[in-house]
Each structure stands twice: as structure tokens, then as C-alpha cells.
CSV table of C-alpha atoms in Angstrom, one decimal:
chain,number,residue,atom,x,y,z
A,204,MET,CA,-2.9,-7.4,-25.8
A,205,ARG,CA,-6.4,-7.8,-27.1
A,206,VAL,CA,-9.0,-5.0,-26.9
A,207,ALA,CA,-12.7,-5.7,-26.8
A,208,ARG,CA,-14.9,-2.7,-27.5
A,209,SER,CA,-18.2,-4.5,-27.2
A,210,ILE,CA,-19.8,-7.3,-25.2
A,211,ALA,CA,-19.8,-9.5,-28.3
A,212,GLU,CA,-16.0,-9.0,-28.8
A,213,LEU,CA,-15.4,-9.6,-25.0
A,214,THR,CA,-17.4,-12.9,-25.2
A,215,GLY,CA,-15.3,-14.1,-28.0
A,216,LEU,CA,-12.0,-13.2,-26.5
A,217,ARG,CA,-13.0,-14.6,-23.1
A,218,ALA,CA,-13.8,-17.9,-24.8
A,219,GLU,CA,-10.2,-18.1,-26.0
A,220,VAL,CA,-8.8,-18.2,-22.5
A,221,PRO,CA,-7.9,-21.9,-22.0
A,222,PRO,CA,-9.8,-23.7,-19.3
A,223,GLY,CA,-7.8,-23.9,-16.0
A,224,ARG,CA,-6.2,-20.6,-16.5
A,225,ARG,CA,-7.0,-18.1,-13.7
A,226,VAL,CA,-8.3,-14.7,-14.8
A,227,GLY,CA,-7.4,-11.7,-12.6
A,228,PHE,CA,-9.5,-8.6,-13.2
A,229,VAL,CA,-9.0,-4.9,-12.5
A,230,ALA,CA,-12.0,-2.6,-13.0
A,231,THR,CA,-11.0,1.0,-13.7
A,232,MET,CA,-12.5,4.3,-15.0
A,233,GLY,CA,-9.4,5.0,-17.0
A,234,ALA,CA,-6.9,7.9,-16.5
A,235,LEU,CA,-4.6,5.1,-15.3
A,236,HIS,CA,-1.8,6.0,-12.9
A,237,ALA,CA,0.7,4.1,-10.7
A,238,GLY,CA,-2.1,3.1,-8.3
A,239,HIS,CA,-3.8,1.2,-11.1
A,240,ALA,CA,-0.5,-0.3,-12.2
A,241,SER,CA,-0.1,-1.7,-8.7
A,242,LEU,CA,-3.5,-3.4,-8.9
A,243,VAL,CA,-2.6,-4.9,-12.3
A,244,GLU,CA,0.7,-6.2,-10.8
A,245,GLN,CA,-1.1,-7.8,-7.9
A,246,ALA,CA,-3.7,-9.3,-10.3
A,247,ARG,CA,-0.8,-10.7,-12.3
A,248,ALA,CA,0.7,-12.3,-9.2
A,249,LEU,CA,-2.6,-14.0,-8.4
A,250,SER,CA,-3.6,-15.2,-11.9
A,251,ASP,CA,-2.5,-16.4,-15.3
A,252,THR,CA,-4.5,-14.0,-17.5
A,253,VAL,CA,-5.1,-10.3,-16.5
A,254,ALA,CA,-8.1,-8.4,-17.8
A,255,VAL,CA,-8.7,-4.7,-17.3
A,256,SER,CA,-11.9,-2.7,-17.9
A,257,ILE,CA,-12.0,1.0,-18.8
A,258,PHE,CA,-15.4,2.5,-18.3
A,259,VAL,CA,-16.5,5.8,-16.8
A,260,ASN,CA,-19.6,4.6,-15.1
A,261,PRO,CA,-22.4,7.2,-15.2
A,262,LEU,CA,-24.5,5.4,-12.5
A,263,GLN,CA,-22.0,6.3,-9.8
A,264,PHE,CA,-22.0,10.1,-10.5
A,265,GLY,CA,-24.7,12.2,-9.0
A,266,PRO,CA,-26.1,15.5,-10.2
A,267,GLY,CA,-23.5,18.2,-10.4
A,268,GLU,CA,-20.6,15.8,-10.1
A,269,ASP,CA,-17.7,15.6,-12.5
A,270,TYR,CA,-18.9,12.9,-14.9
A,271,ALA,CA,-18.6,15.2,-18.0
A,272,ARG,CA,-15.1,16.4,-17.1
A,273,TYR,CA,-13.8,13.1,-15.8
A,274,PRO,CA,-10.5,12.5,-17.7
A,275,ARG,CA,-10.7,10.0,-20.6
A,276,PRO,CA,-7.2,9.6,-22.1
A,277,LEU,CA,-8.1,6.2,-23.7
A,278,GLU,CA,-5.2,5.8,-26.1
A,279,ALA,CA,-2.7,6.6,-23.3
A,280,ASP,CA,-4.5,4.2,-21.0
A,281,LEU,CA,-4.3,1.4,-23.7
A,282,GLU,CA,-0.6,2.1,-24.1
A,283,ARG,CA,-0.1,1.8,-20.3
A,284,CYS,CA,-2.0,-1.5,-20.3
A,285,ALA,CA,0.2,-2.8,-23.0
A,286,ALA,CA,3.3,-1.8,-21.1
A,287,LEU,CA,2.0,-3.5,-18.0
A,288,GLY,CA,1.5,-6.8,-19.8
A,289,VAL,CA,-2.3,-6.8,-19.6
A,290,ASP,CA,-3.8,-9.6,-21.8
A,291,LEU,CA,-7.3,-8.3,-22.3
A,292,VAL,CA,-8.9,-4.8,-22.1
A,293,PHE,CA,-12.6,-4.3,-22.1
A,294,VAL,CA,-13.7,-0.8,-23.2
A,295,PRO,CA,-17.6,-0.9,-23.5
A,296,ALA,CA,-19.9,1.9,-24.5
A,297,VAL,CA,-22.5,3.1,-22.1
A,298,GLY,CA,-25.2,1.6,-24.3
A,299,ASP,CA,-23.5,-1.7,-24.1
A,300,LEU,CA,-23.7,-2.0,-20.3
A,301,TYR,CA,-27.0,-0.1,-19.9
A,302,PRO,CA,-29.5,-1.0,-22.6
A,303,PRO,CA,-32.6,1.2,-23.2
A,304,GLY,CA,-35.4,0.6,-20.6
A,305,ARG,CA,-32.9,-0.7,-17.9
A,306,GLN,CA,-34.8,-1.2,-14.6
A,307,VAL,CA,-32.8,-3.6,-12.4
A,308,SER,CA,-29.8,-2.5,-10.3
A,309,VAL,CA,-28.0,-3.6,-7.2
A,310,SER,CA,-28.6,-2.0,-3.8
A,311,ALA,CA,-25.6,-1.5,-1.5
A,312,GLY,CA,-27.9,-1.6,1.5
A,313,THR,CA,-27.2,0.3,4.8
A,314,MET,CA,-23.5,0.2,4.2
A,315,GLY,CA,-24.0,2.3,1.0
A,316,THR,CA,-25.9,5.1,2.7
A,317,VAL,CA,-23.3,6.3,5.1
A,318,LEU,CA,-20.2,8.5,4.7
A,319,GLU,CA,-19.5,8.6,1.0
A,320,GLY,CA,-23.0,7.2,0.4
A,321,ALA,CA,-24.6,10.0,2.4
A,322,ALA,CA,-22.6,12.6,0.5
A,323,ARG,CA,-23.2,10.9,-2.8
A,324,PRO,CA,-26.7,9.3,-2.7
A,325,GLY,CA,-26.9,6.2,-4.9
A,326,HIS,CA,-23.2,6.2,-5.6
A,327,PHE,CA,-22.5,2.7,-4.3
A,328,ASP,CA,-25.6,1.3,-5.9
A,329,GLY,CA,-24.1,2.5,-9.2
A,330,VAL,CA,-20.7,1.0,-8.3
A,331,LEU,CA,-22.1,-2.4,-7.4
A,332,THR,CA,-24.4,-2.5,-10.4
A,333,VAL,CA,-21.5,-2.0,-12.8
A,334,VAL,CA,-19.1,-4.3,-10.9
A,335,LEU,CA,-21.7,-7.2,-11.0
A,336,LYS,CA,-22.1,-6.7,-14.7
A,337,LEU,CA,-18.4,-6.7,-15.3
A,338,PHE,CA,-18.0,-9.8,-13.1
A,339,ASN,CA,-20.6,-11.6,-15.1
A,340,LEU,CA,-19.0,-10.6,-18.5
A,341,VAL,CA,-15.3,-11.0,-17.6
A,342,ARG,CA,-15.9,-14.1,-15.3
A,343,PRO,CA,-12.7,-13.6,-13.3
A,344,GLN,CA,-11.5,-15.9,-10.5
A,345,VAL,CA,-9.8,-12.9,-8.8
A,346,ALA,CA,-10.6,-9.2,-8.7
A,347,VAL,CA,-8.3,-6.6,-7.2
A,348,PHE,CA,-9.5,-3.3,-5.8
A,349,GLY,CA,-7.6,-0.5,-4.0
A,350,ARG,CA,-7.9,0.1,-0.3
A,351,LYS,CA,-7.9,3.8,-0.8
A,352,ASP,CA,-11.6,3.4,-1.8
A,353,ALA,CA,-12.2,1.4,1.4
A,354,GLN,CA,-16.0,1.8,1.5
A,355,GLN,CA,-16.2,0.7,-2.1
A,356,LEU,CA,-14.1,-2.3,-1.3
A,357,ALA,CA,-16.3,-3.2,1.7
A,358,CYS,CA,-19.5,-2.9,-0.4
A,359,ILE,CA,-18.1,-5.1,-3.1
A,360,GLN,CA,-16.9,-7.7,-0.7
A,361,ARG,CA,-20.4,-7.7,0.9
A,362,MET,CA,-22.1,-8.1,-2.5
A,363,VAL,CA,-19.8,-11.1,-3.3
A,364,LEU,CA,-20.8,-12.7,0.1
A,365,ASP,CA,-24.5,-11.9,-0.1
A,366,LEU,CA,-25.0,-12.9,-3.7
A,367,ASN,CA,-22.7,-16.0,-3.6
A,368,LEU,CA,-20.5,-14.8,-6.4
A,369,ASP,CA,-17.6,-17.1,-7.4
A,370,VAL,CA,-14.8,-14.5,-7.3
A,371,ARG,CA,-12.2,-13.7,-4.8
A,372,VAL,CA,-12.0,-10.0,-4.0
A,373,VAL,CA,-8.5,-8.8,-2.9
A,374,GLY,CA,-7.8,-5.4,-1.4
A,375,ALA,CA,-4.5,-3.8,-2.5
A,376,PRO,CA,-2.6,-1.2,-0.4
A,377,THR,CA,-3.0,2.5,-1.1
A,378,VAL,CA,-0.4,3.9,-3.5
A,379,ARG,CA,0.8,7.4,-2.7
A,380,GLU,CA,2.7,10.1,-4.5
A,381,PRO,CA,6.1,11.1,-3.2
A,382,ASP,CA,4.6,13.9,-1.0
A,383,GLY,CA,2.1,11.4,0.6
A,384,LEU,CA,-1.1,12.3,-1.3
A,385,ALA,CA,-3.1,9.2,-2.2
A,386,LEU,CA,-3.0,8.7,-5.9
A,387,SER,CA,-6.3,9.6,-7.6
A,388,SER,CA,-7.3,10.5,-11.1
A,389,ARG,CA,-8.9,13.6,-9.7
A,390,ASN,CA,-5.6,15.0,-8.4
A,391,VAL,CA,-5.0,16.6,-11.8
A,392,PHE,CA,-7.9,19.0,-10.9
A,393,LEU,CA,-5.9,20.5,-8.0
A,394,SER,CA,-4.1,23.8,-8.4
A,395,PRO,CA,-0.6,24.0,-6.7
A,396,THR,CA,-2.1,25.8,-3.8
A,397,GLU,CA,-5.0,23.3,-3.4
A,398,ARG,CA,-2.5,20.5,-3.6
A,399,ALA,CA,-0.6,21.8,-0.7
A,400,LEU,CA,-3.8,22.0,1.3
A,401,ALA,CA,-4.7,18.4,0.2
A,402,LEU,CA,-1.6,17.1,1.9
A,403,ASP,CA,-3.3,17.9,5.3
A,404,LEU,CA,-5.4,14.7,4.7
A,405,PRO,CA,-2.5,12.2,4.7
A,406,THR,CA,-0.8,14.3,7.4
A,407,ALA,CA,-3.8,14.0,9.7
A,408,LEU,CA,-4.0,10.3,9.2
A,409,GLU,CA,-0.3,9.8,9.9
A,410,ARG,CA,-0.6,11.9,13.1
A,411,ALA,CA,-3.6,9.7,14.2
A,412,ALA,CA,-1.8,6.5,13.5
A,413,ALA,CA,0.9,7.3,16.1
A,414,HIS,CA,-1.6,7.0,18.9
A,415,ARG,CA,-2.9,3.9,20.7
A,416,THR,CA,-6.4,5.1,21.8
A,417,LEU,CA,-9.2,6.3,19.4
A,418,PRO,CA,-9.8,9.7,21.3
A,419,GLU,CA,-6.1,10.5,21.1
A,420,ALA,CA,-6.0,9.5,17.3
A,421,LEU,CA,-9.1,11.6,16.5
A,422,ALA,CA,-7.7,14.6,18.5
A,423,ALA,CA,-4.4,14.4,16.6
A,424,ALA,CA,-6.1,14.2,13.2
A,425,HIS,CA,-8.5,17.1,14.1
A,426,ALA,CA,-5.6,19.3,15.1
A,427,VAL,CA,-4.4,19.1,11.5
A,428,LEU,CA,-7.7,19.3,9.8
A,429,ASP,CA,-9.2,22.1,11.9
A,430,ARG,CA,-6.2,24.2,11.0
A,431,ALA,CA,-6.7,23.4,7.3
A,432,GLY,CA,-10.3,24.4,7.6
A,433,LEU,CA,-9.3,27.9,8.3
A,434,ASP,CA,-8.6,28.2,4.6
A,435,PRO,CA,-11.9,28.7,2.6
A,436,GLU,CA,-10.6,26.3,-0.1
A,437,PHE,CA,-10.7,23.4,2.4
A,438,ASP,CA,-14.0,22.0,3.4
A,439,LEU,CA,-13.9,19.0,5.6
A,440,ASP,CA,-16.9,16.6,5.1
A,441,TYR,CA,-16.1,14.0,7.7
A,442,LEU,CA,-13.4,12.3,9.8
A,443,THR,CA,-14.9,9.1,11.2
A,444,ALA,CA,-13.7,5.9,12.8
A,445,VAL,CA,-15.6,2.8,11.5
A,446,SER,CA,-15.4,-0.9,11.3
A,447,PRO,CA,-13.5,-1.8,8.1
A,448,GLU,CA,-15.9,-4.6,7.3
A,449,THR,CA,-19.3,-3.0,8.0
A,450,PHE,CA,-18.5,0.7,7.9
A,451,ALA,CA,-20.5,1.2,11.1
A,452,GLU,CA,-19.2,3.9,13.3
A,453,VAL,CA,-17.3,2.5,16.4
A,454,ALA,CA,-17.4,3.6,20.0
A,455,HIS,CA,-14.6,5.9,21.3
A,456,ASP,CA,-13.3,3.0,23.5
A,457,ALA,CA,-13.0,0.6,20.5
A,458,GLY,CA,-10.0,-1.6,20.3
A,459,GLY,CA,-8.4,-3.8,17.6
A,460,ASP,CA,-8.5,-2.8,13.9
A,461,VAL,CA,-10.4,0.5,13.3
A,462,LEU,CA,-10.6,2.3,9.9
A,463,LEU,CA,-10.1,6.1,10.2
A,464,THR,CA,-11.6,7.6,7.0
A,465,VAL,CA,-11.7,11.2,5.9
A,466,ALA,CA,-13.2,13.2,3.1
A,467,ALA,CA,-12.8,16.8,2.1
A,468,THR,CA,-13.4,19.1,-0.8
A,469,VAL,CA,-10.3,21.0,-1.8
A,470,GLY,CA,-11.2,23.8,-4.2
A,471,SER,CA,-13.7,22.0,-6.3
A,472,THR,CA,-12.2,18.5,-6.0
A,473,ARG,CA,-13.5,15.9,-3.5
A,474,LEU,CA,-10.8,13.8,-2.0
A,475,ILE,CA,-10.9,10.7,0.2
A,476,ASP,CA,-8.3,8.9,2.3
A,477,ASN,CA,-8.1,6.4,5.1
A,478,THR,CA,-5.7,4.5,7.4
A,479,LEU,CA,-6.2,1.4,9.5
A,480,LEU,CA,-5.5,2.0,13.2
A,481,ASP,CA,-4.2,-0.8,15.4
A,482,LEU,CA,-5.7,0.1,18.7
A,483,ARG,CA,-4.6,-3.1,20.5
A,484,GLU,CA,-3.0,-2.5,23.9
A,485,PRO,CA,0.7,-3.0,23.7
A,486,ALA,CA,1.9,-6.2,25.4
A,487,ASP,CA,3.2,-5.8,28.9
A,488,PRO,CA,7.0,-5.8,28.8
A,489,PRO,CA,8.7,-8.9,30.2
A,490,ALA,CA,9.4,-8.8,33.9
A,491,VAL,CA,12.9,-7.9,34.8
A,492,PRO,CA,14.3,-10.3,37.4
A,493,ARG,CA,15.2,-8.6,40.6
A,494,LEU,CA,18.8,-9.1,41.8
A,495,PRO,CA,19.2,-9.9,45.5
A,496,SER,CA,20.1,-6.9,47.6
A,497,PRO,CA,23.8,-6.7,48.5
A,498,ARG,CA,24.3,-7.4,52.2
């Protein structure tokens, strides 16, 4: 495994990749866990050379958010990358990606101003700005992102489409801990009591997914989350049904694929989760032939 700690080093190592070899890329902020490992494994399945970036991006943190305390176990992350068979790791400094006097950034548009974008103004602009820079520097053919961060994935896919970027963006399934909680680097901030409360998020989504209409699904999820909200340590931000491509809110009689997305602050930790609802009407059962009546 090769490690580049500057743009110059990355440029040199990227030039060593033989022409014709597909480069798969996983962008991370470090504190790697099994969810990141699954992204690396999918990138490996889709490419010949796997590159990973480790960079805690200050542009996607707002005032009062956890940028300063975000975990940065770099040596452990590098060991994990080596164990996963990663070929190239890019660990830039903030000054490398954001030179003095920086003025230009990427706007996520309307999609970046709703839900997480409303709660964290400018967050998705910061995400897209760093992802575009990393795409330009790593030059992958394939990039894998987790579906847990569904709005981020949708914004990145929109950027690739709108800016004609030559990279295929793949969404990977959410990886969960044995108790059902979606894996996140922020889970380490939860106390045992808070973690028990946090489990109401995947429980609410699981209950919703058992229903075939959106009103029933929302009611089932709210039954769980409203009970959780009786605890002062649980603060529900939103439970919303949206289009998975545009993140526009859907009507209550919507059918087909609908993304149910939820966000809550548990203690001092903000958590997000989602599930894709299949609201298609079940097919009519085949008609049972009627036997003639006995005479």
C-alpha cells in the first residue's frame, strides 16, 4: 500500500497506475469501521486499483458542530486500509485542498437546502466541493458511497450528471451493527443509555417498511419515534418521505420507490438513517378456477 500525504505525492503515485486499469475510489473522513470496509470491498469488485482518501473536511461542518472533536485515528485507519488490500491512500492537509484565498466552491442547489441541508446550511456545498476536488485528483473510473448518507449520495450523483464528470457513482447498502444501529463514526459519542434510545431510529424504519401505503408507514414510524421523544435526550428533527433521486417530498398517496429518511439528536450526537419503501400495490393473486357444483 502506498500513502500520499500531499497532492504532489498523489500525482506521482497516480501516474504509476498502468493505463487501462480501472481505479475505484472511496472518500472517507477516517475513523474507519465495517461500513467503510464494505465500500472498499465493493470498489475492489468493480476495479483493478483501489484508492481511499482520509480527510476530515472542514467545509461540511457548521458553527458549533463537531469538527474539532471528530475522531482522527490515522494510524489505525492506515492499518485497516492495508488489511483491506487498499492500493493507495491519500491523506491531504487542509492547506493542500484549500489554498489561501480560495473563492470557488460547488453549490448543491435546491437539493442541498432541504432536510440535512436545512439543518446544516452549506453542508452539501462543502461535501460536493471536496468530492469534486478528490475526483479531479484521484481520477477514478468508479466511486462508491454508502446509502446511509442518502442525501449526500443523491447530491453527488446530481453533480456528476450536471457537470459531465467521467466517473460512475455507485451506492452501497447501509451496514448495521448487530443491534440494527446504522454504522457511523459518531456512534462512539453515544453513552449506553443514549445508544439504547438511538435504536428507535432503525426500529421505526423497520416498522414502516412492513406497510404498503405511505400513511400507514409514517404512522407506524411515528408511533415509535413519538414514544422515544418523551425522553429529553431524544430530539427528533424530521421523519420525511422523499424521492430518492431528487429529495423532493412526495405526496401521501405516492407509490413505487419512496425513501423514508429520519434524523434525530440523541444526547449531543446527531444521527441519520433511512429505508427505501416499496409502495407498489401487490399483484392480484391468480384466479382460482371454480369447480362445477355437484348435482
